[in-house]
Amino acid sequence: MFFMSKHFKTYSKIFWAISFSVFFFLMLRITLKYIPFNSNVAFLNIKQTEVQNVKPYLAIFYIHVYSSIFTLIAGFTQFSKRILKDNKRLHKVIGKLYFYVVLFLAAPSGFFIGFYANGGLYSKISFVVLSILWFSFTLIGFLKVKNLNFSEHKYFMMRSFALAFSAITLRLWKVIIVYLFQPAPMDVYQIIAWLGWLPNLLAIEYYIYKIKK
Amino acid sequence: MKKIIVLFSLFIAFGCKKEEKQAVVANDKMTLDENQKLYGNWVGDFIITEADSLADESDYVYNNKLNLVIKKIENFKAFGQSIVAGNSRPLIGSFSEYNGEYRFTFNEPGNNSNDGKFTFKIVDDTLKGTWTANDRKNKVLSRKFVLTKQNFKYNPNLMLPDDTEYVDWYSEKLDSVKEVIDDEEETYYEETYRTASDIITKLNASTTLLSENDLKNLKKLELEIIRNTIFARHGYSFKKKSFRQFFDPVDWYIPVTDDMSGKLTLIEQKNIVLLNLFQKYAEDNYDSFGR
């Protein structure tokens, strides 16, 4: 069967590599909008209430923007069997970078700005839960490798990265939903807040379940 | 005796003069009052009667809303202003009264390619007449109008009526629709338009200071209309058809000026800054990869 064939695996790898690079580039471009530091640029244009009334908001928002882009780098290296085999050092370096950035910068800042998310209570709950799960999976994944439990390390880091990847899927869903239905902006936001990460997590759980079998 | 006669005649002469003077004054006052009731905004549709083939009759805003202002009448000379579709033109012309009919001819200055000549009469409460373009190469050659007098007063509480749908007829997009009929695939095109929700009949940007939360869930069209409603309350004459389509049909809307400087209240100024910011954000981000 074609799906089982070696060719299919190679092609799908290439497909993922290319599309991930494209989306990484788009995310990088979004990040670069926030350089130089500015209190009313891009997304912050509709966040002036928080910028002016919640003292730490702006700083924490910027921590999130500047740090999160580094977590996506893991997507290039960490799930490659070849790098893991031939270049363990690189795997470890990028892995540590990912771990520290998520645990000390990206996830906690996401947790904080999640409380001020657009779209009301439902999106706030979504982003806060997302940040807690992201933090937890990353921490557990790290502890697993410390205990030399490599397969569990792999599964938890897959879960963790599926959530990191929501940065991309959330924005992708937005484009699709707006194209199809043109809803009011915050109605879109409430939907993508959940659609951004929940299907990712379900998909990766299913994938892990398949491997385990 | 002679003296008495002289005195008497003098008395008569003076008396007569006085009477004459009084008659003249009364007459002046009467004509002044008569004209005063003609002064003001005469408002109604400016209907095309003759146009070249380029004019599109299926255009949603085919006819404009006209405000013909009569300002002053002096010795058969009349002064006014025409305000239509973002054009405010001074008018000078002649005036005559005949059998309770007030007849006017008004000329626009003539230094604008769209200038022309108004000819109309006022009978009772109705102003009726025609307009012809000076330039015979103009897209629109003549128009007619039936106007009624309307007082303009800025009222921040005025809102767009909530009994109509607000569709932007100038935002046509063609979506291809594929359908399989009798095993044959057919493609046809469906027009879609931007629409505004009824929030635009509820959110008043002239009386309430808006917050980000008020605006976050609004689409670009809604932000645009809410901002333009501020201008409409001040009687701003819109140049763009895409703006006029929402305000021309509104009863309270009278175009009185093409200049907003110094007219906006502090609340309105602040709201416009915020509305512009959100409009820009909606433009840049609503359908793009990002938030």
Short mmCIF file of C-alpha atoms in Angstrom, two decimals:
data_model
loop_
_atom_site.label_atom_id
_atom_site.label_comp_id
_atom_site.label_asym_id
_atom_site.label_seq_id
_atom_site.Cartn_x
_atom_site.Cartn_y
_atom_site.Cartn_z
CA MET A 1 0.00 0.00 0.00
CA PHE A 2 1.17 3.46 -0.83
CA PHE A 3 0.56 4.81 2.66
CA MET A 4 2.93 2.25 4.10
CA SER A 5 5.55 2.74 1.47
CA LYS A 6 8.87 4.32 2.14
CA HIS A 7 8.16 6.97 -0.47
CA PHE A 8 5.09 8.15 1.31
CA LYS A 9 7.03 8.61 4.52
CA THR A 10 9.72 10.61 2.78
CA TYR A 11 7.21 12.76 0.94
CA SER A 12 5.19 13.49 4.04
CA LYS A 13 8.40 14.39 5.88
CA ILE A 14 9.35 16.81 3.13
CA PHE A 15 5.83 18.22 3.10
CA TRP A 16 5.94 18.85 6.84
CA ALA A 17 9.41 20.33 6.66
CA ILE A 18 8.38 22.80 3.99
CA SER A 19 5.05 23.81 5.50
CA PHE A 20 6.55 24.11 8.96
CA SER A 21 9.27 26.37 7.55
CA VAL A 22 6.70 28.55 5.84
CA PHE A 23 4.64 28.94 9.02
CA PHE A 24 7.74 29.50 11.10
CA PHE A 25 8.67 32.29 8.73
CA LEU A 26 5.18 33.82 9.06
CA MET A 27 5.42 33.64 12.85
CA LEU A 28 8.85 35.26 12.70
CA ARG A 29 7.38 38.06 10.64
CA ILE A 30 4.64 38.61 13.22
CA THR A 31 7.28 38.71 15.95
CA LEU A 32 9.36 41.24 14.03
CA LYS A 33 6.39 43.62 13.97
CA TYR A 34 7.09 44.10 17.68
CA ILE A 35 10.66 45.25 17.11
CA PRO A 36 11.47 47.93 18.09
CA PHE A 37 9.57 47.85 21.36
CA ASN A 38 6.38 49.88 20.99
CA SER A 39 3.33 50.18 23.22
CA ASN A 40 0.77 50.53 20.44
CA VAL A 41 1.69 48.36 17.54
CA ALA A 42 -0.19 45.51 15.81
CA PHE A 43 -2.22 43.49 18.33
CA LEU A 44 -1.54 46.09 21.04
CA ASN A 45 -3.65 48.56 19.06
CA ILE A 46 -6.74 46.95 20.51
CA LYS A 47 -5.17 46.27 23.91
CA GLN A 48 -4.65 49.82 25.12
CA THR A 49 -7.05 49.33 28.05
CA GLU A 50 -4.72 46.65 29.46
CA VAL A 51 -1.55 48.51 28.46
CA GLN A 52 -2.71 51.57 30.39
CA ASN A 53 -4.49 49.99 33.33
CA VAL A 54 -2.60 46.77 34.06
CA LYS A 55 0.94 47.77 34.93
CA PRO A 56 2.85 44.56 34.17
CA TYR A 57 0.79 43.74 31.06
CA LEU A 58 3.01 45.34 28.45
CA ALA A 59 6.25 43.84 29.81
CA ILE A 60 4.76 40.36 30.16
CA PHE A 61 3.15 40.59 26.74
CA TYR A 62 6.55 41.35 25.25
CA ILE A 63 8.19 38.50 27.18
CA HIS A 64 5.61 36.22 25.57
CA VAL A 65 6.13 37.59 22.06
CA TYR A 66 9.92 37.59 22.15
CA SER A 67 10.37 34.23 23.88
CA SER A 68 7.69 32.11 22.22
CA ILE A 69 9.24 32.27 18.77
CA PHE A 70 12.27 30.35 20.15
CA THR A 71 10.10 27.45 21.24
CA LEU A 72 9.06 26.88 17.62
CA ILE A 73 12.70 26.23 16.64
CA ALA A 74 12.30 22.87 18.37
CA GLY A 75 10.02 21.89 15.51
CA PHE A 76 12.99 21.81 13.14
CA THR A 77 15.25 19.55 15.15
CA GLN A 78 13.68 17.69 18.05
CA PHE A 79 11.51 15.21 16.19
CA SER A 80 14.17 14.11 13.72
CA LYS A 81 15.44 10.61 14.34
CA ARG A 82 18.56 11.36 12.36
CA ILE A 83 19.58 14.35 14.46
CA LEU A 84 18.90 12.35 17.60
CA LYS A 85 21.18 9.59 16.33
CA ASP A 86 23.98 11.57 14.67
CA ASN A 87 23.93 14.82 16.62
CA LYS A 88 22.78 14.23 20.15
CA ARG A 89 24.43 17.43 21.32
CA LEU A 90 22.20 19.54 19.07
CA HIS A 91 19.13 17.71 20.34
CA LYS A 92 20.17 18.43 23.90
CA VAL A 93 20.98 22.09 23.30
CA ILE A 94 17.74 22.88 21.49
CA GLY A 95 15.84 20.73 23.99
CA LYS A 96 17.23 22.69 26.92
CA LEU A 97 16.50 25.97 25.18
CA TYR A 98 12.92 24.83 24.64
CA PHE A 99 12.55 23.64 28.22
CA TYR A 100 13.84 26.81 29.84
CA VAL A 101 12.03 29.16 27.52
CA VAL A 102 8.69 27.39 27.99
CA LEU A 103 8.99 26.92 31.74
CA PHE A 104 10.33 30.30 32.73
CA LEU A 105 9.20 32.68 30.00
CA ALA A 106 6.62 31.60 27.43
CA ALA A 107 4.20 29.53 29.52
CA PRO A 108 4.08 31.77 32.63
CA SER A 109 3.67 34.89 30.48
CA GLY A 110 0.97 33.11 28.48
CA PHE A 111 -0.76 32.25 31.74
CA PHE A 112 -0.76 35.91 32.78
CA ILE A 113 -1.91 37.47 29.51
CA GLY A 114 -4.47 34.65 29.21
CA PHE A 115 -6.42 36.37 31.99
CA TYR A 116 -6.77 39.43 29.77
CA ALA A 117 -7.51 37.55 26.55
CA ASN A 118 -9.96 38.96 24.04
CA GLY A 119 -13.28 37.23 23.55
CA GLY A 120 -14.55 37.06 27.12
CA LEU A 121 -14.57 34.28 29.70
CA TYR A 122 -14.48 31.31 27.31
CA SER A 123 -11.32 32.40 25.57
CA LYS A 124 -9.72 33.37 28.87
CA ILE A 125 -10.35 29.87 30.23
CA SER A 126 -8.93 28.39 27.04
CA PHE A 127 -5.67 30.33 27.11
CA VAL A 128 -5.13 29.87 30.83
CA VAL A 129 -5.71 26.10 30.59
CA LEU A 130 -3.46 25.96 27.54
CA SER A 131 -0.59 27.59 29.38
CA ILE A 132 -0.97 25.28 32.38
CA LEU A 133 -0.99 22.19 30.17
CA TRP A 134 1.96 23.46 28.15
CA PHE A 135 3.95 24.07 31.32
CA SER A 136 3.02 20.68 32.78
CA PHE A 137 3.73 18.56 29.69
CA THR A 138 7.09 20.27 29.23
CA LEU A 139 8.04 19.76 32.85
CA ILE A 140 6.97 16.11 32.84
CA GLY A 141 8.77 15.52 29.55
CA PHE A 142 11.94 16.90 31.10
CA LEU A 143 11.60 14.79 34.25
CA LYS A 144 11.07 11.67 32.13
CA VAL A 145 14.34 12.14 30.29
CA LYS A 146 16.11 12.79 33.59
CA ASN A 147 14.83 9.36 34.64
CA LEU A 148 16.02 7.98 31.30
CA ASN A 149 12.45 7.10 30.33
CA PHE A 150 12.98 8.01 26.69
CA SER A 151 9.71 6.86 25.20
CA GLU A 152 7.60 8.74 27.77
CA HIS A 153 9.92 11.73 27.29
CA LYS A 154 9.11 11.60 23.60
CA TYR A 155 5.35 11.38 24.17
CA PHE A 156 5.21 14.27 26.60
CA MET A 157 7.40 16.45 24.45
CA MET A 158 5.11 15.63 21.52
CA ARG A 159 2.15 16.80 23.59
CA SER A 160 4.06 19.88 24.65
CA PHE A 161 5.01 20.79 21.11
CA ALA A 162 1.47 20.13 19.84
CA LEU A 163 0.47 22.92 22.19
CA ALA A 164 3.34 25.19 21.13
CA PHE A 165 2.23 24.55 17.57
CA SER A 166 -1.17 26.04 18.44
CA ALA A 167 0.43 29.44 17.79
CA ILE A 168 0.29 28.44 14.14
CA THR A 169 -2.93 26.41 14.03
CA LEU A 170 -4.87 29.12 15.88
CA ARG A 171 -3.96 31.69 13.24
CA LEU A 172 -4.58 29.23 10.46
CA TRP A 173 -8.08 28.45 11.73
CA LYS A 174 -8.74 32.15 11.92
CA VAL A 175 -7.99 32.63 8.24
CA ILE A 176 -10.20 29.66 7.32
CA ILE A 177 -13.15 30.69 9.50
CA VAL A 178 -13.07 34.32 8.41
CA TYR A 179 -12.86 33.24 4.78
CA LEU A 180 -15.83 30.93 5.11
CA PHE A 181 -18.19 32.76 7.45
CA GLN A 182 -17.00 36.35 8.05
CA PRO A 183 -18.14 36.40 11.69
CA ALA A 184 -17.59 39.34 14.02
CA PRO A 185 -13.95 39.51 15.16
CA MET A 186 -14.45 38.43 18.76
CA ASP A 187 -16.80 35.63 17.75
CA VAL A 188 -13.92 34.30 15.67
CA TYR A 189 -11.62 34.73 18.61
CA GLN A 190 -13.78 32.66 20.96
CA ILE A 191 -13.80 29.83 18.44
CA ILE A 192 -10.10 29.84 17.59
CA ALA A 193 -9.12 30.11 21.24
CA TRP A 194 -10.25 26.49 21.57
CA LEU A 195 -9.81 25.31 18.00
CA GLY A 196 -6.18 26.42 18.12
CA TRP A 197 -4.98 23.74 20.53
CA LEU A 198 -7.67 21.23 21.40
CA PRO A 199 -7.65 19.37 18.04
CA ASN A 200 -3.82 19.41 18.11
CA LEU A 201 -3.82 17.68 21.44
CA LEU A 202 -6.45 15.14 20.37
CA ALA A 203 -4.53 14.39 17.19
CA ILE A 204 -1.26 13.83 19.03
CA GLU A 205 -3.00 11.67 21.66
CA TYR A 206 -4.39 9.53 18.86
CA TYR A 207 -0.94 9.34 17.27
CA ILE A 208 0.67 8.31 20.57
CA TYR A 209 -2.07 5.76 21.12
CA LYS A 210 -1.32 4.31 17.68
CA ILE A 211 2.42 4.07 18.35
CA LYS A 212 1.90 2.49 21.74
CA LYS A 213 -0.28 -0.14 20.11
CA MET B 1 -55.34 134.96 8.04
CA LYS B 2 -52.52 134.34 5.61
CA LYS B 3 -50.47 132.99 8.43
CA ILE B 4 -53.19 130.60 9.40
CA ILE B 5 -53.49 129.29 5.85
CA VAL B 6 -49.74 128.78 5.64
CA LEU B 7 -49.68 127.01 8.96
CA PHE B 8 -52.59 124.85 7.95
CA SER B 9 -51.07 123.89 4.65
CA LEU B 10 -47.77 123.13 6.35
CA PHE B 11 -49.58 120.95 8.82
CA ILE B 12 -51.29 119.07 6.03
CA ALA B 13 -48.03 118.68 4.15
CA PHE B 14 -46.19 117.33 7.20
CA GLY B 15 -49.02 115.12 8.11
CA CYS B 16 -49.13 113.66 4.67
CA LYS B 17 -45.39 113.02 4.66
CA LYS B 18 -45.60 111.22 7.96
CA GLU B 19 -48.36 109.01 6.71
CA GLU B 20 -46.41 108.20 3.58
CA LYS B 21 -43.35 107.27 5.61
CA GLN B 22 -45.34 104.95 7.80
CA ALA B 23 -46.78 103.26 4.75
CA VAL B 24 -43.32 102.65 3.33
CA VAL B 25 -42.02 101.20 6.61
CA ALA B 26 -44.95 98.86 6.85
CA ASN B 27 -44.38 97.72 3.32
CA ASP B 28 -40.67 97.01 3.99
CA LYS B 29 -41.49 94.96 7.04
CA MET B 30 -44.02 92.98 5.12
CA THR B 31 -41.63 92.00 2.32
CA LEU B 32 -38.94 91.15 4.89
CA ASP B 33 -41.30 88.77 6.70
CA GLU B 34 -42.44 87.30 3.43
CA ASN B 35 -38.87 86.43 2.45
CA GLN B 36 -37.85 85.19 5.87
CA LYS B 37 -40.19 82.26 5.56
CA LEU B 38 -38.35 81.22 2.38
CA TYR B 39 -34.96 81.21 4.07
CA GLY B 40 -33.42 77.95 5.20
CA ASN B 41 -32.66 74.42 4.07
CA TRP B 42 -34.81 72.98 1.31
CA VAL B 43 -34.12 69.28 1.24
CA GLY B 44 -35.00 66.37 -1.02
CA ASP B 45 -33.91 64.09 -3.82
CA PHE B 46 -31.83 65.46 -6.67
CA ILE B 47 -33.17 63.27 -9.44
CA ILE B 48 -31.33 62.72 -12.71
CA THR B 49 -33.50 63.46 -15.75
CA GLU B 50 -30.85 63.54 -18.45
CA ALA B 51 -27.46 61.85 -18.40
CA ASP B 52 -24.99 60.46 -20.88
CA SER B 53 -24.67 56.75 -21.49
CA LEU B 54 -21.89 56.43 -18.93
CA ALA B 55 -24.26 57.06 -16.02
CA ASP B 56 -25.21 53.74 -14.49
CA GLU B 57 -28.89 53.63 -13.67
CA SER B 58 -28.52 50.46 -11.67
CA ASP B 59 -26.19 52.30 -9.30
CA TYR B 60 -27.57 52.06 -5.76
CA VAL B 61 -27.02 55.76 -5.11
CA TYR B 62 -28.19 57.02 -8.47
CA ASN B 63 -29.78 60.19 -7.13
CA ASN B 64 -28.26 62.36 -4.47
CA LYS B 65 -29.77 64.19 -1.54
CA LEU B 66 -29.88 67.91 -2.23
CA ASN B 67 -29.93 70.72 0.26
CA LEU B 68 -30.74 74.00 -1.44
CA VAL B 69 -30.22 76.83 1.03
CA ILE B 70 -31.90 80.17 0.49
CA LYS B 71 -29.92 82.67 2.52
CA LYS B 72 -30.97 86.16 1.60
CA ILE B 73 -33.16 88.06 -0.85
CA GLU B 74 -32.37 91.68 -1.58
CA ASN B 75 -34.06 93.77 -4.26
CA PHE B 76 -34.85 90.88 -6.56
CA LYS B 77 -31.39 89.43 -6.02
CA ALA B 78 -31.11 86.14 -4.18
CA PHE B 79 -28.22 84.42 -2.38
CA GLY B 80 -27.93 80.79 -1.44
CA GLN B 81 -25.90 77.61 -1.26
CA SER B 82 -26.25 74.21 -2.80
CA ILE B 83 -24.91 71.28 -0.81
CA VAL B 84 -24.92 67.92 -2.48
CA ALA B 85 -22.62 64.89 -2.47
CA GLY B 86 -19.80 66.62 -0.63
CA ASN B 87 -19.98 69.70 -2.85
CA SER B 88 -20.92 72.99 -1.26
CA ARG B 89 -21.41 75.75 -3.85
CA PRO B 90 -22.41 79.39 -3.34
CA LEU B 91 -25.40 80.54 -5.38
CA ILE B 92 -26.31 83.95 -6.72
CA GLY B 93 -29.40 84.64 -8.78
CA SER B 94 -32.62 86.44 -9.27
CA PHE B 95 -35.92 86.37 -7.48
CA SER B 96 -39.41 87.40 -8.39
CA GLU B 97 -42.82 87.04 -6.88
CA TYR B 98 -45.92 86.58 -8.88
CA ASN B 99 -49.37 85.58 -7.68
CA GLY B 100 -48.05 83.96 -4.51
CA GLU B 101 -45.41 82.04 -6.47
CA TYR B 102 -41.79 82.74 -5.68
CA ARG B 103 -39.58 82.20 -8.67
CA PHE B 104 -35.82 81.80 -8.48
CA THR B 105 -32.93 81.26 -10.81
CA PHE B 106 -29.62 80.48 -9.14
CA ASN B 107 -26.19 80.10 -10.70
CA GLU B 108 -23.34 78.13 -9.26
CA PRO B 109 -20.01 80.00 -9.65
CA GLY B 110 -19.07 78.19 -12.83
CA ASN B 111 -15.45 77.37 -12.00
CA ASN B 112 -16.22 73.74 -11.25
CA SER B 113 -16.98 71.28 -14.02
CA ASN B 114 -20.10 70.15 -12.16
CA ASP B 115 -21.54 73.65 -11.79
CA GLY B 116 -24.88 74.51 -13.27
CA LYS B 117 -28.03 76.53 -12.98
CA PHE B 118 -31.03 76.06 -10.72
CA THR B 119 -34.48 77.22 -11.78
CA PHE B 120 -37.33 76.69 -9.37
CA LYS B 121 -40.41 78.08 -7.77
CA ILE B 122 -41.88 77.86 -4.34
CA VAL B 123 -45.60 77.37 -4.01
CA ASP B 124 -47.00 76.94 -0.51
CA ASP B 125 -44.58 74.60 1.30
CA THR B 126 -43.03 73.02 -1.74
CA LEU B 127 -40.01 73.97 -3.78
CA LYS B 128 -40.01 72.50 -7.24
CA GLY B 129 -37.57 72.92 -10.10
CA THR B 130 -34.77 71.78 -12.33
CA TRP B 131 -31.02 72.02 -12.63
CA THR B 132 -29.00 72.03 -15.82
CA ALA B 133 -25.28 71.61 -16.15
CA ASN B 134 -23.22 74.44 -17.65
CA ASP B 135 -20.93 71.99 -19.36
CA ARG B 136 -22.85 70.02 -21.97
CA LYS B 137 -20.16 67.33 -21.79
CA ASN B 138 -20.98 66.66 -18.15
CA LYS B 139 -21.97 63.12 -17.22
CA VAL B 140 -25.25 64.37 -15.77
CA LEU B 141 -26.93 67.05 -17.87
CA SER B 142 -30.06 67.84 -15.95
CA ARG B 143 -31.86 67.01 -12.74
CA LYS B 144 -35.18 67.75 -11.12
CA PHE B 145 -36.16 68.15 -7.53
CA VAL B 146 -39.11 68.59 -5.20
CA LEU B 147 -37.93 69.91 -1.86
CA THR B 148 -39.44 70.67 1.50
CA LYS B 149 -38.09 72.97 4.13
CA GLN B 150 -36.26 71.35 7.02
CA ASN B 151 -34.61 72.98 9.99
CA PHE B 152 -31.12 71.83 10.84
CA LYS B 153 -30.05 71.57 14.43
CA TYR B 154 -27.21 69.45 15.76
CA ASN B 155 -28.64 66.76 17.98
CA PRO B 156 -26.18 64.25 19.45
CA ASN B 157 -28.98 61.81 20.29
CA LEU B 158 -29.99 61.08 16.72
CA MET B 159 -29.45 57.48 15.62
CA LEU B 160 -29.76 55.60 12.37
CA PRO B 161 -33.23 54.04 12.21
CA ASP B 162 -33.36 50.38 13.26
CA ASP B 163 -36.06 49.30 10.82
CA THR B 164 -33.79 48.68 7.83
CA GLU B 165 -30.93 46.41 6.89
CA TYR B 166 -27.57 48.05 6.45
CA VAL B 167 -25.89 46.49 3.45
CA ASP B 168 -22.88 47.99 1.74
CA TRP B 169 -23.99 47.79 -1.89
CA TYR B 170 -20.56 48.98 -2.98
CA SER B 171 -18.75 45.95 -1.61
CA GLU B 172 -19.87 43.40 -4.17
CA LYS B 173 -17.79 40.26 -4.21
CA LEU B 174 -18.41 37.41 -6.57
CA ASP B 175 -18.17 33.97 -5.09
CA SER B 176 -18.14 31.06 -7.46
CA VAL B 177 -20.59 28.36 -6.52
CA LYS B 178 -20.30 24.89 -7.99
CA GLU B 179 -23.35 22.75 -8.23
CA VAL B 180 -24.00 19.41 -9.81
CA ILE B 181 -27.26 19.39 -11.72
CA ASP B 182 -28.22 16.29 -13.72
CA ASP B 183 -24.70 14.94 -13.44
CA GLU B 184 -23.31 18.09 -14.96
CA GLU B 185 -21.21 20.41 -12.94
CA GLU B 186 -22.28 23.99 -13.25
CA THR B 187 -20.47 26.98 -11.94
CA TYR B 188 -22.29 30.18 -11.27
CA TYR B 189 -21.46 33.32 -9.38
CA GLU B 190 -23.16 34.67 -6.34
CA GLU B 191 -22.78 38.25 -5.19
CA THR B 192 -22.01 38.82 -1.56
CA TYR B 193 -22.03 42.12 0.27
CA ARG B 194 -20.77 43.44 3.57
CA THR B 195 -23.56 43.89 6.09
CA ALA B 196 -23.70 45.67 9.40
CA SER B 197 -25.43 44.33 12.49
CA ASP B 198 -27.97 46.44 14.43
CA ILE B 199 -25.20 47.52 16.84
CA ILE B 200 -24.85 50.61 14.63
CA THR B 201 -28.35 51.71 15.64
CA LYS B 202 -27.50 51.31 19.31
CA LEU B 203 -23.97 52.56 19.88
CA ASN B 204 -23.95 56.36 20.00
CA ALA B 205 -20.46 57.80 19.53
CA SER B 206 -21.68 61.38 20.07
CA THR B 207 -23.03 60.93 23.59
CA THR B 208 -20.94 58.13 25.11
CA LEU B 209 -17.20 57.80 25.42
CA LEU B 210 -16.49 54.45 23.80
CA SER B 211 -14.12 51.88 25.26
CA GLU B 212 -12.08 49.20 23.52
CA ASN B 213 -14.56 46.64 24.80
CA ASP B 214 -17.42 48.42 23.03
CA LEU B 215 -15.61 48.14 19.70
CA LYS B 216 -13.73 44.85 19.85
CA ASN B 217 -16.45 42.75 18.31
CA LEU B 218 -17.30 45.18 15.51
CA LYS B 219 -16.52 44.66 11.87
CA LYS B 220 -14.90 47.30 9.75
CA LEU B 221 -18.17 48.37 8.15
CA GLU B 222 -19.82 48.83 11.54
CA LEU B 223 -16.90 50.92 12.80
CA GLU B 224 -17.10 53.02 9.65
CA ILE B 225 -20.85 53.64 9.98
CA ILE B 226 -20.64 54.50 13.68
CA ARG B 227 -17.91 57.04 12.92
CA ASN B 228 -19.80 58.53 9.98
CA THR B 229 -22.98 58.82 12.03
CA ILE B 230 -21.09 61.38 14.13
CA PHE B 231 -20.44 63.42 10.99
CA ALA B 232 -24.01 62.95 9.74
CA ARG B 233 -25.39 64.43 12.96
CA HIS B 234 -23.35 67.54 12.23
CA GLY B 235 -24.78 67.65 8.73
CA TYR B 236 -21.60 66.64 6.95
CA SER B 237 -22.09 66.12 3.22
CA PHE B 238 -20.36 62.88 2.23
CA LYS B 239 -18.46 62.65 -1.03
CA LYS B 240 -18.37 58.87 -1.19
CA LYS B 241 -21.44 57.03 -2.40
CA SER B 242 -20.52 54.15 -0.15
CA PHE B 243 -21.11 56.49 2.82
CA ARG B 244 -24.09 58.36 1.37
CA GLN B 245 -26.00 55.13 0.81
CA PHE B 246 -26.60 54.84 4.56
CA PHE B 247 -27.44 58.46 5.35
CA ASP B 248 -29.24 59.95 2.35
CA PRO B 249 -32.42 57.95 3.05
CA VAL B 250 -32.51 59.02 6.72
CA ASP B 251 -35.17 61.64 7.48
CA TRP B 252 -33.17 63.63 10.00
CA TYR B 253 -30.05 63.76 7.87
CA ILE B 254 -29.52 67.12 6.16
CA PRO B 255 -26.26 67.82 4.38
CA VAL B 256 -25.36 71.34 5.47
CA THR B 257 -21.58 71.54 5.25
CA ASP B 258 -18.47 70.01 3.77
CA ASP B 259 -16.28 71.31 6.56
CA MET B 260 -16.13 69.66 9.98
CA SER B 261 -13.41 71.84 11.51
CA GLY B 262 -14.26 73.01 14.99
CA LYS B 263 -17.62 71.29 15.05
CA LEU B 264 -16.85 68.02 16.82
CA THR B 265 -17.32 67.74 20.57
CA LEU B 266 -14.55 66.40 22.80
CA ILE B 267 -16.30 63.04 23.19
CA GLU B 268 -16.67 62.76 19.44
CA GLN B 269 -13.03 63.63 18.82
CA LYS B 270 -11.86 60.98 21.28
CA ASN B 271 -14.22 58.37 19.86
CA ILE B 272 -13.07 59.07 16.31
CA VAL B 273 -9.44 58.44 17.31
CA LEU B 274 -10.42 55.07 18.82
CA LEU B 275 -12.71 54.17 15.90
CA ASN B 276 -9.96 54.93 13.39
CA LEU B 277 -7.53 52.78 15.35
CA PHE B 278 -9.93 49.84 15.36
CA GLN B 279 -10.77 50.35 11.73
CA LYS B 280 -7.11 50.22 10.84
CA TYR B 281 -6.67 47.10 12.95
CA ALA B 282 -9.67 45.46 11.27
CA GLU B 283 -8.32 46.36 7.85
CA ASP B 284 -4.85 44.96 8.56
CA ASN B 285 -5.74 41.92 10.59
CA TYR B 286 -9.32 40.71 10.24
CA ASP B 287 -8.70 38.13 7.52
CA SER B 288 -4.94 37.70 7.70
CA PHE B 289 -2.68 35.16 9.37
CA GLY B 290 -2.28 36.64 12.83
CA ARG B 291 -4.65 37.78 15.55
#
